mmCIF file of C-alpha atoms in Angstrom:
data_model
loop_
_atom_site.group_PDB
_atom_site.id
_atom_site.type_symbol
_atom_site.label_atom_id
_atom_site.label_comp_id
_atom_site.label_asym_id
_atom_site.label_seq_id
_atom_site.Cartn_x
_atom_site.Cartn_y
_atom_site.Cartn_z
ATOM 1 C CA UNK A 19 -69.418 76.075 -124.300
ATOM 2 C CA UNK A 20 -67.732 72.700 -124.772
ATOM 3 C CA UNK A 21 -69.607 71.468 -121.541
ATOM 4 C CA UNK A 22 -72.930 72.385 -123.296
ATOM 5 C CA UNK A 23 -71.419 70.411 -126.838
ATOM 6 C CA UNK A 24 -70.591 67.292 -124.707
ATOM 7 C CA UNK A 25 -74.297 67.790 -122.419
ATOM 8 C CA UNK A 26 -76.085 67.672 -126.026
ATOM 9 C CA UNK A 27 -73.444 64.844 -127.462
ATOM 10 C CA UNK A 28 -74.456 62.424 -124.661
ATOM 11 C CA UNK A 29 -78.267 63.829 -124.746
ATOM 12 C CA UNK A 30 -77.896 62.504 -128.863
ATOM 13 C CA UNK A 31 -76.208 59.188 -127.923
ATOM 14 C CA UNK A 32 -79.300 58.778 -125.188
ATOM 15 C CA UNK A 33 -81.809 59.457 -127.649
ATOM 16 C CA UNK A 34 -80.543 57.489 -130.255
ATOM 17 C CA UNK A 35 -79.845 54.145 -127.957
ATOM 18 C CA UNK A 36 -83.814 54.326 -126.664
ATOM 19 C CA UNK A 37 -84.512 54.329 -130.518
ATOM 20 C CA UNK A 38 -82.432 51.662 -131.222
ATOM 21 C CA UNK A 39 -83.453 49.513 -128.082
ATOM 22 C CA UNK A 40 -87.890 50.255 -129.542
ATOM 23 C CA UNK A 41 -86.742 48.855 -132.886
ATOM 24 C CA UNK A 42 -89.409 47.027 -133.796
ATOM 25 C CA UNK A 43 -88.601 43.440 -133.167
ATOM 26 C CA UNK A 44 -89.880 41.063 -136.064
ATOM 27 C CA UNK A 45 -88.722 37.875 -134.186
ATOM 28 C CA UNK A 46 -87.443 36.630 -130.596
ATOM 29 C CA UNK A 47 -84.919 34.344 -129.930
ATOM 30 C CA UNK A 48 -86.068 31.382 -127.297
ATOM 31 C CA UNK A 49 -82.995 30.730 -125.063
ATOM 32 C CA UNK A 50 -84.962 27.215 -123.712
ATOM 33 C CA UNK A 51 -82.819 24.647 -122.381
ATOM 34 C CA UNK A 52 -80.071 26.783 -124.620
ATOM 35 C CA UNK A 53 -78.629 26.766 -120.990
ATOM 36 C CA UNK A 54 -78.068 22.885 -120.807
ATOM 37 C CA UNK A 55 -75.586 22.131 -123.495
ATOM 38 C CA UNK A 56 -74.246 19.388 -122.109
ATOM 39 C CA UNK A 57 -77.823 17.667 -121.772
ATOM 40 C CA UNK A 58 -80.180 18.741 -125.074
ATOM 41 C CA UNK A 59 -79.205 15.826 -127.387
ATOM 42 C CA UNK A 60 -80.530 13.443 -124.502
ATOM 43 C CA UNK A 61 -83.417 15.632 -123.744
ATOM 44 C CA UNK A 62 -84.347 15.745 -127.178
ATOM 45 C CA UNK A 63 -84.610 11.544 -127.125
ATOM 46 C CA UNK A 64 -86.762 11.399 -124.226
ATOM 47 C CA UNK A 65 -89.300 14.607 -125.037
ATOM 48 C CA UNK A 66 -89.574 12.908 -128.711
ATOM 49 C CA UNK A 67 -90.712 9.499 -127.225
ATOM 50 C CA UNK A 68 -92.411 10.942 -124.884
ATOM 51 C CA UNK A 69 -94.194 13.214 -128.147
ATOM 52 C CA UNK A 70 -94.496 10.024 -129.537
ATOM 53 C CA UNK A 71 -96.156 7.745 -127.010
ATOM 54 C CA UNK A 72 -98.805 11.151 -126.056
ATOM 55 C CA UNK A 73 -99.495 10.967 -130.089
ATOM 56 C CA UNK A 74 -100.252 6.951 -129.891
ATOM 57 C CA UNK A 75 -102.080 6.629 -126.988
ATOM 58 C CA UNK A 76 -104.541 9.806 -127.617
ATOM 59 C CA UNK A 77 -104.785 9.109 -131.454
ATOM 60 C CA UNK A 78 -106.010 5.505 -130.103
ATOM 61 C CA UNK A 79 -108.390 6.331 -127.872
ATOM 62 C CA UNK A 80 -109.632 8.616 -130.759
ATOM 63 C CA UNK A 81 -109.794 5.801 -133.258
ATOM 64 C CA UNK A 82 -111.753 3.649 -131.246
ATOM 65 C CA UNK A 83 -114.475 5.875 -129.756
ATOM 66 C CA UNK A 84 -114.858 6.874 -133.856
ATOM 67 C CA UNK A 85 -114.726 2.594 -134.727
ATOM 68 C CA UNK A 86 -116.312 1.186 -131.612
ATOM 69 C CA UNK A 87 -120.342 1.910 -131.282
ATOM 70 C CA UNK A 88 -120.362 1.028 -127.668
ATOM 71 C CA UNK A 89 -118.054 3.997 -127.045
ATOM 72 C CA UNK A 90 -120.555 6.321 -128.701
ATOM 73 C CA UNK A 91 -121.629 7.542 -125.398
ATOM 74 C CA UNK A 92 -121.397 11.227 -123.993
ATOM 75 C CA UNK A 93 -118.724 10.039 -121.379
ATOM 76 C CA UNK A 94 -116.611 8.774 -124.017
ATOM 77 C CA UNK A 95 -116.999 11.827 -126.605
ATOM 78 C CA UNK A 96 -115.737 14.097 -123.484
ATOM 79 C CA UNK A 97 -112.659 11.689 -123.939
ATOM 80 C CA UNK A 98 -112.612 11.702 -127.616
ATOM 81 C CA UNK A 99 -112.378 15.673 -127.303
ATOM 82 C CA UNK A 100 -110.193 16.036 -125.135
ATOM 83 C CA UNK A 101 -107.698 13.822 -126.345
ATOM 84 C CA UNK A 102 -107.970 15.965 -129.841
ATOM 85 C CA UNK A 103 -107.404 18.658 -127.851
ATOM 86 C CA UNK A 104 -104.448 17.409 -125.589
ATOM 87 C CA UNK A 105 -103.200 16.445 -129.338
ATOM 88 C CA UNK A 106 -103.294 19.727 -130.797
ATOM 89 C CA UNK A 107 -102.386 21.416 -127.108
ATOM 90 C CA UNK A 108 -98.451 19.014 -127.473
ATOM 91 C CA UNK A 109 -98.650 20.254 -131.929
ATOM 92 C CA UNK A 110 -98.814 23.483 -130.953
ATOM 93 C CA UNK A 111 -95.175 23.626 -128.365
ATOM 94 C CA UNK A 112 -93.270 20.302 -128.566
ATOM 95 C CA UNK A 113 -92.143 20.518 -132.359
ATOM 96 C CA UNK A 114 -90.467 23.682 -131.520
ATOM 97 C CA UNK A 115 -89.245 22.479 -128.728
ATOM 98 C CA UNK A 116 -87.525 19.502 -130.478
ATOM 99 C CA UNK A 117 -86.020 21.360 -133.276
ATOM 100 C CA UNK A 118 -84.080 23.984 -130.754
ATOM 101 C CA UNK A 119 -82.929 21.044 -128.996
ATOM 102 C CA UNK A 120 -80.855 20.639 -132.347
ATOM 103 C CA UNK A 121 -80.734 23.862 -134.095
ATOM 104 C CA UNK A 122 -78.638 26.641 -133.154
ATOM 105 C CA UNK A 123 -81.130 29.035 -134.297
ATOM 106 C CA UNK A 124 -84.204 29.129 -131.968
ATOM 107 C CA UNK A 125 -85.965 32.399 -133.038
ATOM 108 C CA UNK A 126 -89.635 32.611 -133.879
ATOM 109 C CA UNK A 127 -91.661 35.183 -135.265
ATOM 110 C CA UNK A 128 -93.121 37.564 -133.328
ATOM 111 C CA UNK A 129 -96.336 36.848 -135.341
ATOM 112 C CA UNK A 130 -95.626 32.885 -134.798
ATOM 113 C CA UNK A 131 -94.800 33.680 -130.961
ATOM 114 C CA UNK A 132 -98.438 35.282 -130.809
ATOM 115 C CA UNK A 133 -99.848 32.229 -132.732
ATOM 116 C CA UNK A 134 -98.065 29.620 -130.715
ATOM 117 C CA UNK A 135 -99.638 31.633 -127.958
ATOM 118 C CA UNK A 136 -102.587 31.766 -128.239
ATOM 119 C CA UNK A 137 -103.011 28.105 -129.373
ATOM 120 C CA UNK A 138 -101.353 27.293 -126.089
ATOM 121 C CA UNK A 139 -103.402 29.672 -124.109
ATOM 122 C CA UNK A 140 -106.910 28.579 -125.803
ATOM 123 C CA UNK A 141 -106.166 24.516 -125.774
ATOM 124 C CA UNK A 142 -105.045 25.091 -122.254
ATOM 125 C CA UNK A 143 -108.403 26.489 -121.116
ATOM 126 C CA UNK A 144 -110.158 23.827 -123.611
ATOM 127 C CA UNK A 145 -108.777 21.323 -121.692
ATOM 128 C CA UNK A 146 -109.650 22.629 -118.590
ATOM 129 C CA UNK A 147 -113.430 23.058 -118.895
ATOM 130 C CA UNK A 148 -113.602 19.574 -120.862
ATOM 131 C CA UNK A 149 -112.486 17.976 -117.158
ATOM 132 C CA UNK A 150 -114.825 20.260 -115.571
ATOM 133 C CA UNK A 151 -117.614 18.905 -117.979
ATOM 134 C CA UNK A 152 -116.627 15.420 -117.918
ATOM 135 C CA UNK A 153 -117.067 15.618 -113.816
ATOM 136 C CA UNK A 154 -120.378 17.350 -114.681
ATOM 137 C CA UNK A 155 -121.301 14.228 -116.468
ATOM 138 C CA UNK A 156 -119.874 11.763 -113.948
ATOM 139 C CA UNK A 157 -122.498 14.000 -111.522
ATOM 140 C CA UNK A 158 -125.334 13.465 -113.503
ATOM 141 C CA UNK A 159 -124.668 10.156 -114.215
ATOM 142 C CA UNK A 160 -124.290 8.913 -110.344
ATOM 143 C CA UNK A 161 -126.327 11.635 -108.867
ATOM 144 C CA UNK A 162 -129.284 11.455 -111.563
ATOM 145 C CA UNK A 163 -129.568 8.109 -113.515
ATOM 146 C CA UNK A 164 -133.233 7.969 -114.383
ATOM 147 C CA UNK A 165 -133.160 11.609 -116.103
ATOM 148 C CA UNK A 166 -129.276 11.159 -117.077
ATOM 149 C CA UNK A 167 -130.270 9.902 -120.902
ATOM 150 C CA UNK A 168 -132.298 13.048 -121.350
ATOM 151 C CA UNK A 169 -130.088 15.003 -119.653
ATOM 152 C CA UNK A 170 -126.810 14.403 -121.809
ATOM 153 C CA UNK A 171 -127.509 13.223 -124.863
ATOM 154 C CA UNK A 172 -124.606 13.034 -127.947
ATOM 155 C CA UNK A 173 -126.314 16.024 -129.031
ATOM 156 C CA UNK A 174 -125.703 18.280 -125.751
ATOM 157 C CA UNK A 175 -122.598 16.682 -125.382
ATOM 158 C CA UNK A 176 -120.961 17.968 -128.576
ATOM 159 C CA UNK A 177 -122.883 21.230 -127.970
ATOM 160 C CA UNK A 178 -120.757 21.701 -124.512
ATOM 161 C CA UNK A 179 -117.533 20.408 -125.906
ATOM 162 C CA UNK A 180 -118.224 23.547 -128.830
ATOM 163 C CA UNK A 181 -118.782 26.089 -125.775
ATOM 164 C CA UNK A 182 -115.484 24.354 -124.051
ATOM 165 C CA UNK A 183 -113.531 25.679 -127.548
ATOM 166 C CA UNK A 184 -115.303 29.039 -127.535
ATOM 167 C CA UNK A 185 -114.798 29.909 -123.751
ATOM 168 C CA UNK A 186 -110.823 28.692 -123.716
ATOM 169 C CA UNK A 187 -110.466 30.834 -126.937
ATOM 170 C CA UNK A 188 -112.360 33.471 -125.866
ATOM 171 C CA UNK A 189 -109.929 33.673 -122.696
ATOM 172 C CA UNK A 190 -106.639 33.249 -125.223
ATOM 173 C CA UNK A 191 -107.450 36.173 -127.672
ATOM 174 C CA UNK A 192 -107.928 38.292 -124.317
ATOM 175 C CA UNK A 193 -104.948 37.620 -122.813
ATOM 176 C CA UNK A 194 -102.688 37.127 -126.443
ATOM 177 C CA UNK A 195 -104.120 40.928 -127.502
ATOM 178 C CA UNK A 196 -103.624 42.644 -124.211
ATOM 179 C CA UNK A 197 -99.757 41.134 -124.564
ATOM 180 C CA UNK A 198 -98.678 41.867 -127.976
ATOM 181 C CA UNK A 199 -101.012 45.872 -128.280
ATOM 182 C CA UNK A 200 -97.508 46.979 -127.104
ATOM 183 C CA UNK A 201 -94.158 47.113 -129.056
ATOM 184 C CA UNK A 202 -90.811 44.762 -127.694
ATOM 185 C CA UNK A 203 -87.744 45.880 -126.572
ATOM 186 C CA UNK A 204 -83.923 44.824 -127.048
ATOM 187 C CA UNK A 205 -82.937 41.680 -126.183
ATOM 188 C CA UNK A 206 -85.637 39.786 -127.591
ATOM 189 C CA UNK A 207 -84.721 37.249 -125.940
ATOM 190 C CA UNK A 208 -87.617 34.886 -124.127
ATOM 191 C CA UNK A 209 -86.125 32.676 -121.482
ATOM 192 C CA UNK A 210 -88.444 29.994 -121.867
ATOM 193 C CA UNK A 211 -88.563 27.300 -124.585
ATOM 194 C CA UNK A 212 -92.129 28.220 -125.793
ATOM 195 C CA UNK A 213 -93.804 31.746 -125.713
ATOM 196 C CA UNK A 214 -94.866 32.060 -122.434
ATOM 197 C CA UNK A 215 -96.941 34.963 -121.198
ATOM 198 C CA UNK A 216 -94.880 35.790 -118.559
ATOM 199 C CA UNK A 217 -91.647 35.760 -120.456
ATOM 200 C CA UNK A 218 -92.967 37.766 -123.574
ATOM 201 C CA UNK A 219 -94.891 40.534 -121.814
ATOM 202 C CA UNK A 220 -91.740 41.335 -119.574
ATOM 203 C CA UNK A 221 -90.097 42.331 -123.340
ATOM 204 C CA UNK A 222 -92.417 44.793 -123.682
ATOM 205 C CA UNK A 223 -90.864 48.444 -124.053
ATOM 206 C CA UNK A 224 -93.173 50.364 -121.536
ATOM 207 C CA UNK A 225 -93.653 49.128 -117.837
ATOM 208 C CA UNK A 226 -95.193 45.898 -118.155
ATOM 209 C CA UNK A 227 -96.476 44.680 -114.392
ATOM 210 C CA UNK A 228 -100.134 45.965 -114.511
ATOM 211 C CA UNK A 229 -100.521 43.623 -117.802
ATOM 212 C CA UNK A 230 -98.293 40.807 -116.190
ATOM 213 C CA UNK A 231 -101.065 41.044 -113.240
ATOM 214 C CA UNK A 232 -103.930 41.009 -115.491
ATOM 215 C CA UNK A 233 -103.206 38.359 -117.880
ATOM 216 C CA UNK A 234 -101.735 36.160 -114.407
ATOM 217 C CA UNK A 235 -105.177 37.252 -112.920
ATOM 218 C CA UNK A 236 -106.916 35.500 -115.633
ATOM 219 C CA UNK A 237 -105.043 32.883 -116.154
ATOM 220 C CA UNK A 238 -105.242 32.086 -112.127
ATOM 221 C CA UNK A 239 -109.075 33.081 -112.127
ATOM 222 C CA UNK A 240 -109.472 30.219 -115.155
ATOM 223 C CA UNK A 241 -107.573 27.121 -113.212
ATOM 224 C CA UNK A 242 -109.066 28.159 -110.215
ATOM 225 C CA UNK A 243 -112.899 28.188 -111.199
ATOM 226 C CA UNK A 244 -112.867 25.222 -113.002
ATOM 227 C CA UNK A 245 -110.762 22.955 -110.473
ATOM 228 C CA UNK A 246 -113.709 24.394 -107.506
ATOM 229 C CA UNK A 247 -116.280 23.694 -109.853
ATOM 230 C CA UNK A 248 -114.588 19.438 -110.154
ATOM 231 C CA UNK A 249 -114.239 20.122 -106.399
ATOM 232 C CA UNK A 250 -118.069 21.042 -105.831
ATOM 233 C CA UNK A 251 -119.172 18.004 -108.209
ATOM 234 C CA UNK A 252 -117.318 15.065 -106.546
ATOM 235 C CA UNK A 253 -118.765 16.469 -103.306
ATOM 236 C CA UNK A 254 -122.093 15.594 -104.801
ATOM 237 C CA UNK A 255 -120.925 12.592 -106.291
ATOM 238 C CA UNK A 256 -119.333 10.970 -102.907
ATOM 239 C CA UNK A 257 -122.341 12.226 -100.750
ATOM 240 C CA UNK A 258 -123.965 10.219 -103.104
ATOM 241 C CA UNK A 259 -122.113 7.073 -103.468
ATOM 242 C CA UNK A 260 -121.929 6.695 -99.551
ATOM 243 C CA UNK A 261 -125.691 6.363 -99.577
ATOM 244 C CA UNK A 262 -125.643 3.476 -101.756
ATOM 245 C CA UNK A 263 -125.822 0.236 -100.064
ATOM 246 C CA UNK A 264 -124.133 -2.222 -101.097
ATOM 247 C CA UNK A 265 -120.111 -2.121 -101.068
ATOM 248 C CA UNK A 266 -120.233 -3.470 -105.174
ATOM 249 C CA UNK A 267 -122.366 -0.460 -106.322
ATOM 250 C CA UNK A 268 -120.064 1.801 -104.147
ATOM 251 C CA UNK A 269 -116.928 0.166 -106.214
ATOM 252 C CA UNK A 270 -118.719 0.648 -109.523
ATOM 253 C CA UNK A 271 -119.732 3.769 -108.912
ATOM 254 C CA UNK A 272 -116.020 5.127 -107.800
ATOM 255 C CA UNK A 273 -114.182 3.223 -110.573
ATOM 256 C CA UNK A 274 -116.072 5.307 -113.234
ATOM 257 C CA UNK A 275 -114.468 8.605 -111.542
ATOM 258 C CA UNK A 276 -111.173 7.091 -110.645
ATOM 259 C CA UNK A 277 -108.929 7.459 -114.297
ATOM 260 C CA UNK A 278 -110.791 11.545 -114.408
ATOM 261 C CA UNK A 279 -110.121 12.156 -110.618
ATOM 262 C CA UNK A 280 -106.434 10.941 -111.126
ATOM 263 C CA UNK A 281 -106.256 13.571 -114.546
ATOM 264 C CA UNK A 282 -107.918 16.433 -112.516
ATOM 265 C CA UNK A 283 -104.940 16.128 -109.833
ATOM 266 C CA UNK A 284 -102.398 16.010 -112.118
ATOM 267 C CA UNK A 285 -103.219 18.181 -114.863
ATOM 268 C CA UNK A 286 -104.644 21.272 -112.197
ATOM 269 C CA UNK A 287 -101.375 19.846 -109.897
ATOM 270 C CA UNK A 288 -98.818 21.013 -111.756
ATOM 271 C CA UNK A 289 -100.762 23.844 -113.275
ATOM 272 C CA UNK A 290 -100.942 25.357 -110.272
ATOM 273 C CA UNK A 291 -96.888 24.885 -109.640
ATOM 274 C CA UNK A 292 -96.751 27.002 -112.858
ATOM 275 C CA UNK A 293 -99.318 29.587 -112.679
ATOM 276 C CA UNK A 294 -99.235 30.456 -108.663
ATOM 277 C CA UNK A 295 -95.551 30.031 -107.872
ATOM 278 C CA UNK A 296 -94.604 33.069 -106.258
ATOM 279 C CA UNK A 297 -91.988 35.448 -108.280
ATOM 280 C CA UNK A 298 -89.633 35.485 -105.285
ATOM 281 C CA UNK A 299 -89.263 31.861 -105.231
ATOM 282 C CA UNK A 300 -86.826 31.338 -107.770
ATOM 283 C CA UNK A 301 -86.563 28.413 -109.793
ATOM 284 C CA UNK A 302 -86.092 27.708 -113.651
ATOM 285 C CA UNK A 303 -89.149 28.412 -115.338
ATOM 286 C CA UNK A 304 -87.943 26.009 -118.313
ATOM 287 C CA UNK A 305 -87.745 23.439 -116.313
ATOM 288 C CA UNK A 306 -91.176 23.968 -113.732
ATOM 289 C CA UNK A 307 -93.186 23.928 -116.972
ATOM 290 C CA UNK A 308 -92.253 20.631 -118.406
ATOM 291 C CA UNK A 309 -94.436 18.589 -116.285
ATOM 292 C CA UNK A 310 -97.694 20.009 -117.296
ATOM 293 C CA UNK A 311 -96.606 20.843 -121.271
ATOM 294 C CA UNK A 312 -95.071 17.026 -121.366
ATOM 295 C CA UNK A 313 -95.438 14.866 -118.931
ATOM 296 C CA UNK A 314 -99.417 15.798 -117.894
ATOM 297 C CA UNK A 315 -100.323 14.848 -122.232
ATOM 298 C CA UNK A 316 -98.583 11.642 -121.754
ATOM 299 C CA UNK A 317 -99.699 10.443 -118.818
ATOM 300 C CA UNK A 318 -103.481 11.488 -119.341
ATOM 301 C CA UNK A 319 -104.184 8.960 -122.177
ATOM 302 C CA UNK A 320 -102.469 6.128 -120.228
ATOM 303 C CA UNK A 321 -104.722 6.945 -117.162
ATOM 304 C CA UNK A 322 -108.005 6.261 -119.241
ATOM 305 C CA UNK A 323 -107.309 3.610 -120.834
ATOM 306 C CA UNK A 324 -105.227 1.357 -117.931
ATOM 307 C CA UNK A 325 -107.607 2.142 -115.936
ATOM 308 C CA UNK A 326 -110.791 1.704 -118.377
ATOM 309 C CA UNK A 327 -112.391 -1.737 -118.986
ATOM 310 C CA UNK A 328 -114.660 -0.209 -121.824
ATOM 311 C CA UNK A 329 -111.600 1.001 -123.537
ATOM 312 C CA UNK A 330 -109.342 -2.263 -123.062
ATOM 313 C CA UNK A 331 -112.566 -4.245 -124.541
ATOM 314 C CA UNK A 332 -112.753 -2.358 -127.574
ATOM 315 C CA UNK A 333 -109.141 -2.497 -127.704
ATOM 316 C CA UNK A 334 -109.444 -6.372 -127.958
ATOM 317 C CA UNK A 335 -112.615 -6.312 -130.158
ATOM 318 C CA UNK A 336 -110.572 -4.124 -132.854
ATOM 319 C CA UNK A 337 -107.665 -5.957 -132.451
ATOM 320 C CA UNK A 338 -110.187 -9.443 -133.005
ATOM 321 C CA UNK A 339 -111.537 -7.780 -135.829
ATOM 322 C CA UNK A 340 -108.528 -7.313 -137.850
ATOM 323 C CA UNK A 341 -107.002 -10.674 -136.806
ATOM 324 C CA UNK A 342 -110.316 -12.133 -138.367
ATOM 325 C CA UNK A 343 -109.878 -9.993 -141.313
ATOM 326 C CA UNK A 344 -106.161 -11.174 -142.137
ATOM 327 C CA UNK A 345 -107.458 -14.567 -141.454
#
């Protein structure tokens, strides 16, 4: 008898833990670089100017593709665009990021986590097809020049940059709603310093790997069609260019692919580190994703524009301007 009160004591204590542990969460707590104390006030200084300098140098190459009419070409609105988007893309992560580098509490709602999400998700993919679209242009450009004015006009330009927006969302509400259908678990706690697919769905209170492999699928599927598509266009474009005779129109012809050939390798570079590294391989996943949530932003506006006579001529013809002005 007293075996059968203690069976249905424990059976009660069971019970009531499982409920406790399905609670449903209303926030999650982002342990981040939480486990670098020693380190977060200095990696707060450099991530800020870091934030700062990704800010300046896209915002500029904004303002003078908007100011400068001899930027108001298709190659330069793919810029434009994707600079608004790398400049939403850093909104959407790296003020959170910089406040739980000071704040003890780092929680977020799970309605903000899903937001923050699917933002992050949706300007990812945005930014992807606007470099597969900008090497489309590149292609039509080298590989096409009498029909290229036809071909691409502002018109069709903003028209593919709208698709760009509606495919990368498309892809983020997917994945975001097949992540959050499910209720969270106890400890809501996301070891990452944004929310990261991986790191949310394994909260999930039922067995979470057949949605882990989805979402990874499509993720994976995403980076991987787009970078083959770049691939297949520069094979066009250097068949091309090898055909041309003279070594002058060769260099001409490679220097306008050169700053979105660098991006490409960069930005699908250490993509790839974060979205096909292996499970068993270890390594912080904090740390792996800073290069393409930081450091791929700031260097992609510095790329284009070093490495861009147009831009560093309308640099000087703005900064002419409003000399002349004060004058």
């Amino acid at each position: 008898m007293e075996l059968n009160v203690c069976c249905c004591f424990f059976q009660i204590s069971d019970i009531q833990t499982m409920k406790s542990n399905q609670t449903i969460l209303k926030e999650f707590i982002l342990i981040g670089f939480s486990v670098y104390p020693h380190v977060q006030t200095f990696l707060f200084v450099v991530f800020f100017c870091l934030y700062l300098l990704t800010l300046a140098g896209n915002l500029t190459i904004m303002g003078l593709t908007w100011v400068d009419r001899y930027l108001h070409t298709p190659m330069y609105l793919f810029l434009s665009a994707l600079s608004f988007s790398e400049t939403c893309y850093t909104l959407t992560i790296i003020p959170k990021m910089l406040e739980d580098l000071l704040a003890k509490d780092r929680s977020i709602s799970v309605i903000g986590c899903s937001l923050q999400m699917c933002f992050f998700l949706g300007l990812g993919g945005t930014n992807c097809i606007i470099l597969t679209l900008m090497g489309y242009d590149r292609f039509l450009a080298i590989c096409n020049p009498l029909r290229y004015p036809l071909l691409m006009t502002n018109i069709v330009c903003g028209k593919l940059v709208a698709s760009a927006c509606t495919g990368g969302f498309f892809v983020s509400l997917t994945e975001t709603a097949l992540i959050f259908r499910n209720s969270f678990c106890r400890p809501s706690l996301v070891k990452h310093f944004f929310c990261h697919m991986r790191a949310v769905v394994r909260l999930s209170c039922i067995d979470s790997s057949l949605t882990e492999f989805i979402v990874t699928l499509i993720s994976v599927s995403g980076l991987l069609g787009t970078f083959l598509l770049i691939i297949l266009t520069y094979v066009f474009i250097i068949s091309t260019v090898l055909r041309i005779p003279s070594t002058e129109g060769k260099q001409k012809a490679f220097s306008t692919c050169a700053s979105h050939l660098t991006v490409v390798i960069i930005h699908f570079g250490f993509a790839s580190i974060v979205y096909l590294k292996p499970e068993a391989s270890g390594g912080d996943d904090t740390l792996i994703a800073v290069p393409y949530t930081v450091i791929t932003p700031f260097l992609s506006p510095i790329i284009f524009s070093l490495r861009n006579k147009d831009m560093k001529n309308a640099f000087r013809r703005m900064m002419g301007n409003t000399v002349a002005l004060k004058k």
